XYZ file of C-alpha atoms in Angstrom:
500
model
C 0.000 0.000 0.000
C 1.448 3.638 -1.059
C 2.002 6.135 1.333
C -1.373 8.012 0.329
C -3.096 5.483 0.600
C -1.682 4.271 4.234
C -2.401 8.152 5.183
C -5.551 7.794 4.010
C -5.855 4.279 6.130
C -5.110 6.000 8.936
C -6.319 9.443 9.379
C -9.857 7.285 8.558
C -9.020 5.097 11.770
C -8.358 8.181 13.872
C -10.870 10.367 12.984
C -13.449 7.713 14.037
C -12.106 7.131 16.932
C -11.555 10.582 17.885
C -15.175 10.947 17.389
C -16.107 7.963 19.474
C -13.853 9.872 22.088
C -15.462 13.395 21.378
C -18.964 11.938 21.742
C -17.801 10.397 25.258
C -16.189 13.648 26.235
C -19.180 16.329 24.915
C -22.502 14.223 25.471
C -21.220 12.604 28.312
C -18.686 13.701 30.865
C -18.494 17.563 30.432
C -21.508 17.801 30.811
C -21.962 15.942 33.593
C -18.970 16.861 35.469
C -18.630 20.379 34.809
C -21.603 22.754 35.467
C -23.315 24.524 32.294
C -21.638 27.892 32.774
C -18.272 25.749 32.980
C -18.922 23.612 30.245
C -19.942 26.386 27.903
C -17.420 28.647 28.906
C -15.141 25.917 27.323
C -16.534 25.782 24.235
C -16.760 29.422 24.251
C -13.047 30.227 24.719
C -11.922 27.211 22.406
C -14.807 29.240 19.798
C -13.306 32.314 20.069
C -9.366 31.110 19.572
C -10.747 29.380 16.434
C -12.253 32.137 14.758
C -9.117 34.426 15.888
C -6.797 32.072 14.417
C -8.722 31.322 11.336
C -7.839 35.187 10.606
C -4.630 35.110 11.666
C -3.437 32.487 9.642
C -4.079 34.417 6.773
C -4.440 31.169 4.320
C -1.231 30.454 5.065
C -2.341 26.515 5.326
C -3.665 26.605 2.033
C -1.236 28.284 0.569
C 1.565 26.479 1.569
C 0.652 23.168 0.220
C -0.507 24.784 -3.332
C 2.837 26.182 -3.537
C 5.322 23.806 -1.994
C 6.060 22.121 -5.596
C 7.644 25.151 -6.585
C 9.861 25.458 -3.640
C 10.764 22.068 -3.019
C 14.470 21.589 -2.484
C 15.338 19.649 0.990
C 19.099 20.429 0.451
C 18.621 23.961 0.558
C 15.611 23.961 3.419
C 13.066 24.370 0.634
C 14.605 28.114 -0.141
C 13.330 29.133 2.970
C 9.012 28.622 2.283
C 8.436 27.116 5.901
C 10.332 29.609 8.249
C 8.721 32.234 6.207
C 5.322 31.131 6.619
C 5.748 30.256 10.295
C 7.264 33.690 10.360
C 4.301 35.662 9.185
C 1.492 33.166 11.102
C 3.558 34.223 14.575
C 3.795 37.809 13.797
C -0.157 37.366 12.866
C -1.238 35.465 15.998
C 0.500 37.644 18.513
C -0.755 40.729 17.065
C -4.293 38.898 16.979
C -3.894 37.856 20.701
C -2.998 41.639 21.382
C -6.424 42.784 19.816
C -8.514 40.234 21.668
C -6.547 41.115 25.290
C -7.367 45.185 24.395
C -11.177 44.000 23.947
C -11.421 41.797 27.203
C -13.553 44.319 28.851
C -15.986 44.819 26.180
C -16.117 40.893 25.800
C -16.791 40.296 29.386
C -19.127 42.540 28.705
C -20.770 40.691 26.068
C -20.327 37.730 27.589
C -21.262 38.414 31.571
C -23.230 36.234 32.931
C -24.472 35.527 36.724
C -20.803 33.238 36.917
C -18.864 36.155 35.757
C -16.838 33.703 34.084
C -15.148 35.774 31.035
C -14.176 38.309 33.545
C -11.941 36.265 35.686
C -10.955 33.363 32.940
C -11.335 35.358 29.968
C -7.682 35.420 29.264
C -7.255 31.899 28.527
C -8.252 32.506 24.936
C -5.076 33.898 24.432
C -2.467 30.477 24.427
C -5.651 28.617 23.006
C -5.383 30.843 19.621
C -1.102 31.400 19.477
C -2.153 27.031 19.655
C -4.393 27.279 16.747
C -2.558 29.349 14.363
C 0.793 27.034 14.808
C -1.249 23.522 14.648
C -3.053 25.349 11.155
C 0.668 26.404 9.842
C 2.322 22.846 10.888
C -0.684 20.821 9.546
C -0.263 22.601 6.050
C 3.329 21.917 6.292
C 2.586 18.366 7.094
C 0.280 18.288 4.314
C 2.828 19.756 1.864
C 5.477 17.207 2.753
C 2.833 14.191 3.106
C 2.793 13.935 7.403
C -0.549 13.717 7.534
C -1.248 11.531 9.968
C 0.254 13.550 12.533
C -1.871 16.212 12.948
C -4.713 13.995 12.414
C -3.455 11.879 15.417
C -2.615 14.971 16.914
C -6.393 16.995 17.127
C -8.391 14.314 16.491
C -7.398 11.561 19.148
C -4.603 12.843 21.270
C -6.388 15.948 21.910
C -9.269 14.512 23.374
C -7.621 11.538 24.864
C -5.741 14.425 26.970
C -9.065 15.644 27.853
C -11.203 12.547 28.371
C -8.044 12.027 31.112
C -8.468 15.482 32.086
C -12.323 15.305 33.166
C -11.777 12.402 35.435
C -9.261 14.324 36.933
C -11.634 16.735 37.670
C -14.464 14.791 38.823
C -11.844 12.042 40.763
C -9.779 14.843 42.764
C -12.188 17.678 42.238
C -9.419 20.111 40.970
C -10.259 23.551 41.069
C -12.267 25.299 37.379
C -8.940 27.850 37.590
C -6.441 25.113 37.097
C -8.794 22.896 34.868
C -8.560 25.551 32.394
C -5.124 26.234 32.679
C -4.297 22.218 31.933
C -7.467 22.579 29.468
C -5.815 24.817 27.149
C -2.327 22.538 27.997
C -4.080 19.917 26.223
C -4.103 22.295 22.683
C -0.758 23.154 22.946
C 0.660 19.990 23.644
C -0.807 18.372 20.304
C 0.681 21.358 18.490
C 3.644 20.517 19.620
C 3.071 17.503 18.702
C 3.051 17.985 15.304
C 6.051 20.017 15.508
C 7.767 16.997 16.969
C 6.713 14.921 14.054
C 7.785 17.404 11.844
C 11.569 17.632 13.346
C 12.301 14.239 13.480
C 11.401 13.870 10.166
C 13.622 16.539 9.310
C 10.998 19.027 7.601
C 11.013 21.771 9.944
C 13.610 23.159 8.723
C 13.420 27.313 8.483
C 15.956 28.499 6.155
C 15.132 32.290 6.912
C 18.559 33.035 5.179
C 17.300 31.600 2.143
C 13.942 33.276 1.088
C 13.768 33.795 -2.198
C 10.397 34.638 -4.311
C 10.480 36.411 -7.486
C 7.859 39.457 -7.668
C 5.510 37.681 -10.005
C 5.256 34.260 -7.382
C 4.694 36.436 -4.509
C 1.339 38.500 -6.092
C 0.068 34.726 -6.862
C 0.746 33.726 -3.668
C -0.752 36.653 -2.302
C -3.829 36.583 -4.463
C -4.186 33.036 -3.801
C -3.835 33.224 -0.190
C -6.754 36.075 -0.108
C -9.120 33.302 -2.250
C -8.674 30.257 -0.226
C -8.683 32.765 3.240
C -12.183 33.461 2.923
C -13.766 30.123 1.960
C -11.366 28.801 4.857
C -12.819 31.070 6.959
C -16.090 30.113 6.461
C -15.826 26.616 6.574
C -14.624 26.282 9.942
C -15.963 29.470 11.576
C -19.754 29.185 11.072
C -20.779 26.494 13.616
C -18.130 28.754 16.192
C -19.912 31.865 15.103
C -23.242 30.392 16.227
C -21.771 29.723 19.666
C -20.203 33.326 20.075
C -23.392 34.661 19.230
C -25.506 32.882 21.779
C -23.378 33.737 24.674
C -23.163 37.061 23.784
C -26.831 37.611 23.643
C -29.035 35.562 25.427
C -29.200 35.952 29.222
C -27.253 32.849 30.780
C -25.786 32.589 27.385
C -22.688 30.362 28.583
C -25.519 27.428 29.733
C -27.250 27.805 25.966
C -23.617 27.606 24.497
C -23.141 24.263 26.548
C -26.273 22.903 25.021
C -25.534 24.221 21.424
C -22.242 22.657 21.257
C -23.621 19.076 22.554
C -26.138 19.243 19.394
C -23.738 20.472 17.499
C -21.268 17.791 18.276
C -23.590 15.142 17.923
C -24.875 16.774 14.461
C -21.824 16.562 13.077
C -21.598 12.934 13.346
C -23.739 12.764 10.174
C -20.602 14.509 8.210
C -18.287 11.249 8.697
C -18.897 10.458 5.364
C -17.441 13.390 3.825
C -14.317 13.104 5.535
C -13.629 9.745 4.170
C -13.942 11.139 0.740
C -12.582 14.266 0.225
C -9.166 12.997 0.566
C -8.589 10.364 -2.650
C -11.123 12.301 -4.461
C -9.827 15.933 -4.757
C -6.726 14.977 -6.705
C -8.761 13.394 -9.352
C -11.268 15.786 -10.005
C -8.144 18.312 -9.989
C -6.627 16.204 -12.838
C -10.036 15.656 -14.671
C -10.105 19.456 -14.750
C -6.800 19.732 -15.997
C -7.638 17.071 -18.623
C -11.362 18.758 -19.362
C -12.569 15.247 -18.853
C -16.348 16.230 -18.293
C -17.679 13.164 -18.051
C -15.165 12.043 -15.406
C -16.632 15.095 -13.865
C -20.080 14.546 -14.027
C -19.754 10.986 -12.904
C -17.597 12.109 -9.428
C -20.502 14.979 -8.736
C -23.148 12.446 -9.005
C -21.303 9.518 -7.264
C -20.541 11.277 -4.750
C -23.970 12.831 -4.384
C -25.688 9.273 -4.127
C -23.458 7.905 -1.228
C -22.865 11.184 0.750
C -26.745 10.752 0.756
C -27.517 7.427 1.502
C -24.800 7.493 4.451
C -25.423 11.145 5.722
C -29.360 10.193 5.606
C -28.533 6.532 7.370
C -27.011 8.307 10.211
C -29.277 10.992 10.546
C -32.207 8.346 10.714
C -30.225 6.908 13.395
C -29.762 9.542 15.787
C -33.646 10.681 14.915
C -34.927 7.213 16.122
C -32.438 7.342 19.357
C -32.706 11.014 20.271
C -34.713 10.579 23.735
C -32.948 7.823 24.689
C -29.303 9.413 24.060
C -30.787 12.733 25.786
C -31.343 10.528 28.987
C -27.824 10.091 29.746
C -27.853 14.264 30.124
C -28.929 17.023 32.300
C -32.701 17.293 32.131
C -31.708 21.075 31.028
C -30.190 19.911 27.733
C -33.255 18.766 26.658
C -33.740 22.008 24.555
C -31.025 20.818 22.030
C -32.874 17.739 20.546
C -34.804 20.386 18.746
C -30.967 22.045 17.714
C -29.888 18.398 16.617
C -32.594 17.709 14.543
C -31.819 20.948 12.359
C -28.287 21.143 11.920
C -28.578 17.652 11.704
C -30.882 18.255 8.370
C -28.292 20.773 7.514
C -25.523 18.609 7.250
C -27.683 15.992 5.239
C -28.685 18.776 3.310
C -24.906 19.744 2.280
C -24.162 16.091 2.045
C -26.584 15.406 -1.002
C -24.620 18.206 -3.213
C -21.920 15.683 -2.962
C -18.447 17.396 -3.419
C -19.724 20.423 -5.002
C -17.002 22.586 -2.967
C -14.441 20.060 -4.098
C -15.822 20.546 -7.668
C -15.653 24.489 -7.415
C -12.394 24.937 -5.360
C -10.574 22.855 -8.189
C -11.887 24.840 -11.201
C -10.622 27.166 -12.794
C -13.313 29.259 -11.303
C -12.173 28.375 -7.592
C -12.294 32.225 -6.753
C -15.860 31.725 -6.631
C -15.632 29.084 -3.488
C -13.877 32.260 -1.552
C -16.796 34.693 -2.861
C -19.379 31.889 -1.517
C -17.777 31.220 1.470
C -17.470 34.901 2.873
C -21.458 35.239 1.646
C -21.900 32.553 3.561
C -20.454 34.047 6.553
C -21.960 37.126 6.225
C -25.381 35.609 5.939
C -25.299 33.573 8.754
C -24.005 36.562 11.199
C -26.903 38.609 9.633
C -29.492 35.758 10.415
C -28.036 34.880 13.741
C -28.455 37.813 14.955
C -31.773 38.530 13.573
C -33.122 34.550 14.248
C -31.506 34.346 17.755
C -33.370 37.648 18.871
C -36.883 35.893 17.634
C -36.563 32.369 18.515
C -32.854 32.535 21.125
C -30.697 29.271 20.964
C -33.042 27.574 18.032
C -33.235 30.909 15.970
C -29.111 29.794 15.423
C -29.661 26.317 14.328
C -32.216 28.007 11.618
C -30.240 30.777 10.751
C -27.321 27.756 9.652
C -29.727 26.112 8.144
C -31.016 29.238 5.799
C -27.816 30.471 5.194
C -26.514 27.118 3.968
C -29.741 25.946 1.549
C -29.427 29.636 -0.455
C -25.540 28.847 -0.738
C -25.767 25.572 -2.030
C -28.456 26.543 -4.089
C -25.986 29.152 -5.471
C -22.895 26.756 -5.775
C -25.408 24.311 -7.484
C -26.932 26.687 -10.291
C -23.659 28.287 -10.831
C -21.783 24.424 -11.511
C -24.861 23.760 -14.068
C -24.774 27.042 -15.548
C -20.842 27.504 -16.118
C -19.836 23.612 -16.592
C -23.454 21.929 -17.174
C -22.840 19.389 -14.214
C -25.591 18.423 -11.963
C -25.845 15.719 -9.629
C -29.417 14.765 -8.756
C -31.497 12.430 -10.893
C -34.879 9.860 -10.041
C -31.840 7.729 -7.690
C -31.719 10.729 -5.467
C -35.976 10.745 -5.156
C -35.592 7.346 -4.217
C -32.445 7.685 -1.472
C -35.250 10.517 0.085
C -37.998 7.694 -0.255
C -36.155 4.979 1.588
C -34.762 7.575 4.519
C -38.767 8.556 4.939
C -39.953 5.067 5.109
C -37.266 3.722 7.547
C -38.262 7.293 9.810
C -41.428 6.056 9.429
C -41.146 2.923 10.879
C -39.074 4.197 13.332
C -41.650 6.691 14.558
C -44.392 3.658 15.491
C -41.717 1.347 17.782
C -42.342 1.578 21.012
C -40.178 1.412 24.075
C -37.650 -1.783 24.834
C -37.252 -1.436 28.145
C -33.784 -0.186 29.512
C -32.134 2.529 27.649
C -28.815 0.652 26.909
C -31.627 -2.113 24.954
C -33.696 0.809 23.521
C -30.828 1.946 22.315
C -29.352 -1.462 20.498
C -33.029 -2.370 19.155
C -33.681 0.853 17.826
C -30.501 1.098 16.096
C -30.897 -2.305 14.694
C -34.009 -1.613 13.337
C -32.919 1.492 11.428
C -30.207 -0.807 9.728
C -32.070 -3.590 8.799
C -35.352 -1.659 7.424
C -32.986 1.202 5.842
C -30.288 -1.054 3.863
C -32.851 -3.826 2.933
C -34.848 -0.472 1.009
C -31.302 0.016 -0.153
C -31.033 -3.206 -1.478
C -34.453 -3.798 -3.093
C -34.179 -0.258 -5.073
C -30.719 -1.338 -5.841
C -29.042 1.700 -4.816
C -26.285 -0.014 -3.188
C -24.457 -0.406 -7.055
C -23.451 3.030 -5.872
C -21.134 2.147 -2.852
C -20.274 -0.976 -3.786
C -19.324 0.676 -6.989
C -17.506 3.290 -5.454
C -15.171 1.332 -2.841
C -12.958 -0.689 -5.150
C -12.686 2.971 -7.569
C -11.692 5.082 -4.657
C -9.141 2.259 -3.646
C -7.845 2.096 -7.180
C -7.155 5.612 -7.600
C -5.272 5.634 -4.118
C -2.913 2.877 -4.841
C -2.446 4.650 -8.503
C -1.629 8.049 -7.174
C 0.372 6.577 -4.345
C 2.885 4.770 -6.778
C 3.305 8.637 -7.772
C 5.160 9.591 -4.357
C 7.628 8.036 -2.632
């Protein structure tokens, strides 16, 4: 097996696990062992240092793998491209950490609550984001040199088998909230450094700050790049943060709604899974059907991965419908409000799923300025609704305001793919995906209780798998994964005999 596809292999194992581990950590022990304010203080702080880094890194992740090829040269510490980037991401981050320590006050503000938490923690956010913006610049490095299992190990395991340890801690010795946080934001830095590690010892951190040289022309299409992927970057990961910002800052008690957002929003993003294992062996051959102008290529990767996105996205999301009470049991009765949360950004995410890898499709093009145009409208739209949705309706008016914001961009992205490259990827398959999802949800809705939760639980679950991939089977829409698993494997061990 080539090294992609062994990277592949494993950042696969590792992000399910990590989310095994996440769903113990956020649905379970937070939760239970940390008081509301506490909890969504947390996730407030880590919110914050995530959309502060996402600006301060400037696209410097993206950037730095598109451009590495040119720059390549080990002997010669790859004429200086890493110690320069790292260079301009520090200078970045601490001039972003002085702008959100000048602003404390007026965030406390915003953020004040009965616990007065900002006010005497608030400062916290400011090793959590110098974290962020070095684990984005060394991930991008790792990409650009092929580590990336790493940083995969790194934030998606490590970091919250730190925590998981660090929560039992808490509820075994009863360590004071002050020093929780304090070994709570140790647990970022120390799978930054991680990475770093990983990075020395395989001899690719190497700085070469004597030895920058760009010509005038490379740096303007660095720059311009950099600007293009910086705004659909920024939208991709800061939304869902956004949402939690928001709420604290204006409902009353906002740090106990931010607590129950995140759960929902945790367990939401379960239904994404399938993405993940996708994106990675697919990019690089849509990339190369663009660059061949291989349409139909195209057309058949849009729809493909339209059909199974679907069918897995709307699998899980059936899943967690039918076992929503009994999962909600294990919680504070006052987390009952985010079932409703779930549910939505759960149909978001399912929604976004069945466009398949539209983004993928658009950020490959030769139109991929228009992924950085859609992202930042995007953005802009969900701030807009948030605010306006979250004053009407509070902590649910930000689970609608995602899911607006995201149908009229993927409407967008879809029209403007048909209209510029005539590619669509729904046809009487996808009508009959829907059809199966609303008779298994069906079914599901009439079953009545099995007794203990742990059985409920098992019972339901196996119900939803037999009903949902027998339809599967008897509409034959399985030809589309089955299909799809021996392709995806194919062009992994092709493009791994490629690099060595």
């Amino acid at each position: 097996m080539g090294i992609i596809a062994r990277q592949a292999f494993w950042n696969t194992v590792l992000t399910t696990a990590g989310m095994a581990l996440g769903f113990l950590n956020m649905a379970l022990l937070f939760p239970k062992y940390l008081t509301s304010d506490e909890f969504g203080f947390t996730r407030l702080v880590v919110s914050i240092s995530v959309i502060g880094a996402q600006v301060a890194q400037v696209g410097a992740e993206s950037t730095v793998i598109r451009y590495f090829p040119y720059f390549k040269d080990r002997t010669n510490a790859h004429r200086g491209l890493f110690g320069l980037v790292l260079m301009i991401t520090t200078t970045t981050a601490v001039v972003a950490m002085a702008i959100v320590a000048s602003m404390q006050e007026a965030f406390a503000a915003w953020f004040g609550d009965a616990s007065g938490l900002y006010q005497q923690a608030g400062m916290i956010v400011l090793p959590l984001l110098l974290a962020e913006v070095w684990f984005i610049t060394l991930r991008g490095i790792g990409r650009a040199v092929h580590r990336s299992v790493a940083p995969t190990f790194a934030r998606e395991f490590l970091l919250r088998v730190l925590q998981t340890l660090l929560i039992v801690l808490h509820a075994t010795q009863g360590i004071a909230f002050e020093w929780f946080l304090i070994l709570y934001a140790g647990t970022f830095l120390v799978t930054t450094l991680v990475v770093a590690w990983d990075l020395w010892r395989a001899g690719e951190l190497v700085l070469g700050l004597g030895r920058i040289r760009i010509p005038r022309r490379m740096r303007r299409s660095m720059s311009r790049y950099a600007m293009f992927t910086f705004g659909s970057g920024l939208a991709v990961v800061v939304v869902g943060n956004v949402d939690q910002v928001m709420i604290g800052a204006m409902l009353a008690d906002g740090l106990s709604y931010v607590a129950y957002y995140a759960v929902a929003l945790f367990m939401a993003s379960v239904v994404m899974i399938p993405a993940r294992a996708l994106v990675l062996p697919t990019l690089p051959i849509m990339a190369e059907a663009w660059r061949m102008r291989d349409m139909t290529r195209l057309a058949m990767l849009y729809g493909r991965t339209a059909r199974v996105q679907l069918v897995l996205a709307l699998y899980i999301m059936v899943g967690i419908w039918a076992c929503i009470d009994q999962v909600f049991e294990f919680l504070a009765p006052e987390y009952a409000p985010g079932k409703e949360v779930l549910l939505v950004l759960g149909a978001a995410n399912v929604i976004n799923l069945s466009t398949g890898l539209s983004g993928g499709l658009v950020s490959t093009s030769r139109a991929y300025w228009f992924d950085a145009v859609s992202g930042l409208a995007y953005l802009v739209l969900n701030i807009v609704l948030d605010y306006v949705f979250i004053l009407r309706w509070g902590m649910m008016g930000a689970a609608w305001s995602s899911l607006v914001a995201l149908l009229i961009v993927l409407a967008w992205r879809l029209l403007f793919l048909r209209r510029r490259f005539g590619l669509w990827p729904y046809d009487k398959r996808t009508a009959m995906i829907l059809l199966v999802g609303a008779i298994t949800a069906g079914c599901v809705g009439v079953l009545p209780t099995f007794g203990p939760v742990w059985v409920d639980l098992l019972l339901r679950g196996c119900v939803v798998t037999v009903v949902f991939w027998s339809l599967v089977g008897v509409f034959n829409l399985d030809q589309d994964i089955i299909g799809a698993i021996p392709y995806w494997k194919r062009t992994q061990d092709g493009a791994s005999g490629t690099v060595k």
